[in-house]
Amino acid sequence: MHVVLFTNAFPNAVEPQRGAFTLQIARAMKDLTDVDVVAPLPFAPKWTARRHPIAGVAAVEEIEGLCVHHPRYLVLPKIAGATHAATLALAALPMIRAIQRQHRIDLINAHWIYPDGVAAVWIGRRMGIPVYLTALGCDINAYPKMKLRKPQIVWALRHARGLGAVSRNLADGMAALLQERHGRNGIRPERGGKKPDIRVIPNGVDGHRFFPLPAIEARNRLGLEPEGPVVLTVGSQDEVKGTRYLIEAVAMLEEVPGLRLVLVGDGPLRGRLERLGEALGISGRVRFAGKRDHAEIPLWMNAADVFCLPSLREGHPNVVMEALACGIPVVASDVGAVSEVLRPEAGIVVPPADAAALARALRSALQRNWGRDTIRNTVCGASWEACARNYIHWYREMR
């Protein structure tokens, strides 16, 4: 088969960490079939490259042996959210036609329902190419709440050849959208009245990169103090990640001697989070490590005693998988696929947006003797290669 992966969540020369999980899937998939990647980027004139570095990204790049195409779409002020799929489709159509002229495309798999999936379905119907949609997170658990996006999303779900999601939670959300639109059981007349088969294909983890190391070795390499418990979180510092609840929770753990919180990542709330730590009197116990290269994340994982994900919303959180692969216990909000991934022998699930519950779980996790091999075994077999095989099987089964 010749597969086109269509997604904005993919690395480029300016944003090498963007959509690293989709790169992992594509890299594993290219060993099984022919793959082209179409990763749209917003249009910006080349003369603005100093202010908008994305303008300097080439139309076609080679990334780890993959041919990555970057059609440029217009971002229309004030109405960009509602028109995003339309401008994306118009920009990507000529590029996909050019790929088709070189090598017949058997299917398009869009990772991210809006705007990517909506645009891909429009292109697929125009060109006679079957389209498979993969839901990743807020494309299903948030965007359908937006009045102008919801009908576009439901239309794409109705007309895709195959529907998939990275978690059961998202698959249920897709089914609910179809049921709401078409009556009981999500009946889709164009499929003979059968309930849609929404395939759940969880993300994988790179077990060759994420594996247990002695904490003292990891801390020495990172320049961290060797003594005292460390709670780690990794991710963007924004509202959705719920980091403020984690800082508030750490402030409730005064009885834990030497406890430190390390935050890897950056974002628009960093200044506010720093001020929150100062207001709670724990700024000396909170370290903002900033944005780090993904290759360095295994060291931070292994330097921690507990990994925490206090998110308010998630799809299939890769950082949880990565922490588990390192044998590190996890305390995480019960959102997205967390309860599907996190077993009792590997961590604790708590309600989202509840600092007190988070504090209790962290206290318990820090006091418990965890088995690192036991934790790692909970994600044994969840490789990116297995993930890619599941996608190929899905494509063939639905053809």
PDB file of C-alpha atoms in Angstrom, residues 143-249:
ATOM      1  CA  TYR A 143     -13.679  20.946  19.547  1.00  0.00           C
ATOM      2  CA  PRO A 144     -17.193  19.463  19.134  1.00  0.00           C
ATOM      3  CA  LYS A 145     -18.327  21.915  21.840  1.00  0.00           C
ATOM      4  CA  MET A 146     -17.631  24.735  19.356  1.00  0.00           C
ATOM      5  CA  LYS A 147     -20.748  25.513  17.333  1.00  0.00           C
ATOM      6  CA  LEU A 148     -19.082  26.085  13.958  1.00  0.00           C
ATOM      7  CA  ARG A 149     -16.643  23.175  14.204  1.00  0.00           C
ATOM      8  CA  LYS A 150     -19.041  20.476  15.400  1.00  0.00           C
ATOM      9  CA  PRO A 151     -21.011  19.997  12.151  1.00  0.00           C
ATOM     10  CA  GLN A 152     -17.769  19.790  10.178  1.00  0.00           C
ATOM     11  CA  ILE A 153     -16.422  17.138  12.555  1.00  0.00           C
ATOM     12  CA  VAL A 154     -19.620  15.068  12.401  1.00  0.00           C
ATOM     13  CA  TRP A 155     -19.639  15.304   8.599  1.00  0.00           C
ATOM     14  CA  ALA A 156     -16.058  13.985   8.455  1.00  0.00           C
ATOM     15  CA  LEU A 157     -16.866  11.118  10.839  1.00  0.00           C
ATOM     16  CA  ARG A 158     -19.831  10.139   8.662  1.00  0.00           C
ATOM     17  CA  HIS A 159     -17.854  10.053   5.421  1.00  0.00           C
ATOM     18  CA  ALA A 160     -14.563   8.464   6.497  1.00  0.00           C
ATOM     19  CA  ARG A 161     -13.799   4.876   5.450  1.00  0.00           C
ATOM     20  CA  GLY A 162     -12.449   4.053   8.900  1.00  0.00           C
ATOM     21  CA  LEU A 163     -12.626   5.655  12.336  1.00  0.00           C
ATOM     22  CA  GLY A 164      -9.917   5.225  14.938  1.00  0.00           C
ATOM     23  CA  ALA A 165      -8.759   6.716  18.213  1.00  0.00           C
ATOM     24  CA  VAL A 166      -5.781   6.458  20.518  1.00  0.00           C
ATOM     25  CA  SER A 167      -8.014   5.677  23.525  1.00  0.00           C
ATOM     26  CA  ARG A 168     -11.340   4.068  24.347  1.00  0.00           C
ATOM     27  CA  ASN A 169     -12.418   7.359  25.913  1.00  0.00           C
ATOM     28  CA  LEU A 170     -12.055   9.143  22.565  1.00  0.00           C
ATOM     29  CA  ALA A 171     -13.706   6.295  20.656  1.00  0.00           C
ATOM     30  CA  ASP A 172     -16.718   6.596  22.955  1.00  0.00           C
ATOM     31  CA  GLY A 173     -16.771  10.340  22.279  1.00  0.00           C
ATOM     32  CA  MET A 174     -16.825   9.728  18.524  1.00  0.00           C
ATOM     33  CA  ALA A 175     -19.642   7.209  18.891  1.00  0.00           C
ATOM     34  CA  ALA A 176     -21.608   9.683  20.997  1.00  0.00           C
ATOM     35  CA  LEU A 177     -21.301  12.326  18.285  1.00  0.00           C
ATOM     36  CA  LEU A 178     -22.634   9.910  15.695  1.00  0.00           C
ATOM     37  CA  GLN A 179     -25.440   8.789  17.992  1.00  0.00           C
ATOM     38  CA  GLU A 180     -26.428  12.374  18.695  1.00  0.00           C
ATOM     39  CA  ARG A 181     -26.607  13.112  15.004  1.00  0.00           C
ATOM     40  CA  HIS A 182     -28.179   9.884  13.764  1.00  0.00           C
ATOM     41  CA  GLY A 183     -30.268   8.505  16.599  1.00  0.00           C
ATOM     42  CA  ARG A 184     -29.776   5.451  18.764  1.00  0.00           C
ATOM     43  CA  ASN A 185     -26.617   3.329  18.471  1.00  0.00           C
ATOM     44  CA  GLY A 186     -24.916   5.786  16.141  1.00  0.00           C
ATOM     45  CA  ILE A 187     -26.599   4.294  13.049  1.00  0.00           C
ATOM     46  CA  ARG A 188     -25.027   5.455   9.802  1.00  0.00           C
ATOM     47  CA  PRO A 189     -27.353   4.864   6.816  1.00  0.00           C
ATOM     48  CA  GLU A 190     -24.501   4.894   4.320  1.00  0.00           C
ATOM     49  CA  ARG A 191     -23.102   1.777   6.039  1.00  0.00           C
ATOM     50  CA  GLY A 192     -26.254  -0.284   5.875  1.00  0.00           C
ATOM     51  CA  GLY A 193     -27.489   0.666   9.343  1.00  0.00           C
ATOM     52  CA  LYS A 194     -24.572  -0.972  11.184  1.00  0.00           C
ATOM     53  CA  LYS A 195     -23.010   0.544  14.253  1.00  0.00           C
ATOM     54  CA  PRO A 196     -19.626   2.030  13.239  1.00  0.00           C
ATOM     55  CA  ASP A 197     -16.511   0.083  14.138  1.00  0.00           C
ATOM     56  CA  ILE A 198     -14.230   2.593  15.863  1.00  0.00           C
ATOM     57  CA  ARG A 199     -10.784   1.061  16.197  1.00  0.00           C
ATOM     58  CA  VAL A 200      -8.721   1.857  19.296  1.00  0.00           C
ATOM     59  CA  ILE A 201      -4.985   1.868  18.544  1.00  0.00           C
ATOM     60  CA  PRO A 202      -2.997   3.161  21.544  1.00  0.00           C
ATOM     61  CA  ASN A 203       0.288   4.944  21.037  1.00  0.00           C
ATOM     62  CA  GLY A 204       3.513   3.103  21.705  1.00  0.00           C
ATOM     63  CA  VAL A 205       6.690   3.888  23.588  1.00  0.00           C
ATOM     64  CA  ASP A 206      10.331   3.687  22.564  1.00  0.00           C
ATOM     65  CA  GLY A 207      11.696   1.071  24.945  1.00  0.00           C
ATOM     66  CA  HIS A 208      15.211   1.504  23.516  1.00  0.00           C
ATOM     67  CA  ARG A 209      15.259   5.134  24.689  1.00  0.00           C
ATOM     68  CA  PHE A 210      13.086   4.931  27.801  1.00  0.00           C
ATOM     69  CA  PHE A 211      14.363   2.313  30.243  1.00  0.00           C
ATOM     70  CA  PRO A 212      15.387   2.244  33.928  1.00  0.00           C
ATOM     71  CA  LEU A 213      18.635   3.883  35.009  1.00  0.00           C
ATOM     72  CA  PRO A 214      19.948   4.362  38.568  1.00  0.00           C
ATOM     73  CA  ALA A 215      18.484   7.609  39.922  1.00  0.00           C
ATOM     74  CA  ILE A 216      21.862   8.744  41.221  1.00  0.00           C
ATOM     75  CA  GLU A 217      23.381   8.425  37.742  1.00  0.00           C
ATOM     76  CA  ALA A 218      20.550  10.394  36.146  1.00  0.00           C
ATOM     77  CA  ARG A 219      20.742  13.132  38.775  1.00  0.00           C
ATOM     78  CA  ASN A 220      24.491  13.464  38.413  1.00  0.00           C
ATOM     79  CA  ARG A 221      24.216  13.854  34.648  1.00  0.00           C
ATOM     80  CA  LEU A 222      21.530  16.526  35.068  1.00  0.00           C
ATOM     81  CA  GLY A 223      23.253  18.375  37.879  1.00  0.00           C
ATOM     82  CA  LEU A 224      20.487  17.633  40.396  1.00  0.00           C
ATOM     83  CA  GLU A 225      21.121  17.175  44.111  1.00  0.00           C
ATOM     84  CA  PRO A 226      21.472  13.461  44.870  1.00  0.00           C
ATOM     85  CA  GLU A 227      19.403  13.511  48.064  1.00  0.00           C
ATOM     86  CA  GLY A 228      15.698  14.043  48.608  1.00  0.00           C
ATOM     87  CA  PRO A 229      12.555  12.934  46.774  1.00  0.00           C
ATOM     88  CA  VAL A 230      11.767  14.455  43.373  1.00  0.00           C
ATOM     89  CA  VAL A 231       8.357  14.797  41.754  1.00  0.00           C
ATOM     90  CA  LEU A 232       8.566  15.435  38.008  1.00  0.00           C
ATOM     91  CA  THR A 233       6.105  16.706  35.443  1.00  0.00           C
ATOM     92  CA  VAL A 234       6.774  17.178  31.728  1.00  0.00           C
ATOM     93  CA  GLY A 235       4.648  19.240  29.383  1.00  0.00           C
ATOM     94  CA  SER A 236       3.478  22.635  28.250  1.00  0.00           C
ATOM     95  CA  GLN A 237       2.731  25.076  31.050  1.00  0.00           C
ATOM     96  CA  ASP A 238      -0.800  26.022  30.103  1.00  0.00           C
ATOM     97  CA  GLU A 239      -4.291  25.774  31.591  1.00  0.00           C
ATOM     98  CA  VAL A 240      -5.033  22.318  30.179  1.00  0.00           C
ATOM     99  CA  LYS A 241      -2.001  20.697  31.824  1.00  0.00           C
ATOM    100  CA  GLY A 242      -3.289  21.658  35.291  1.00  0.00           C
ATOM    101  CA  THR A 243       0.174  22.422  36.664  1.00  0.00           C
ATOM    102  CA  ARG A 244      -1.163  24.887  39.227  1.00  0.00           C
ATOM    103  CA  TYR A 245      -2.916  22.012  41.028  1.00  0.00           C
ATOM    104  CA  LEU A 246       0.391  20.184  41.248  1.00  0.00           C
ATOM    105  CA  ILE A 247       2.149  23.213  42.752  1.00  0.00           C
ATOM    106  CA  GLU A 248      -0.688  23.605  45.252  1.00  0.00           C
ATOM    107  CA  ALA A 249      -0.434  19.901  46.099  1.00  0.00           C
TER     108      ALA A 249
END
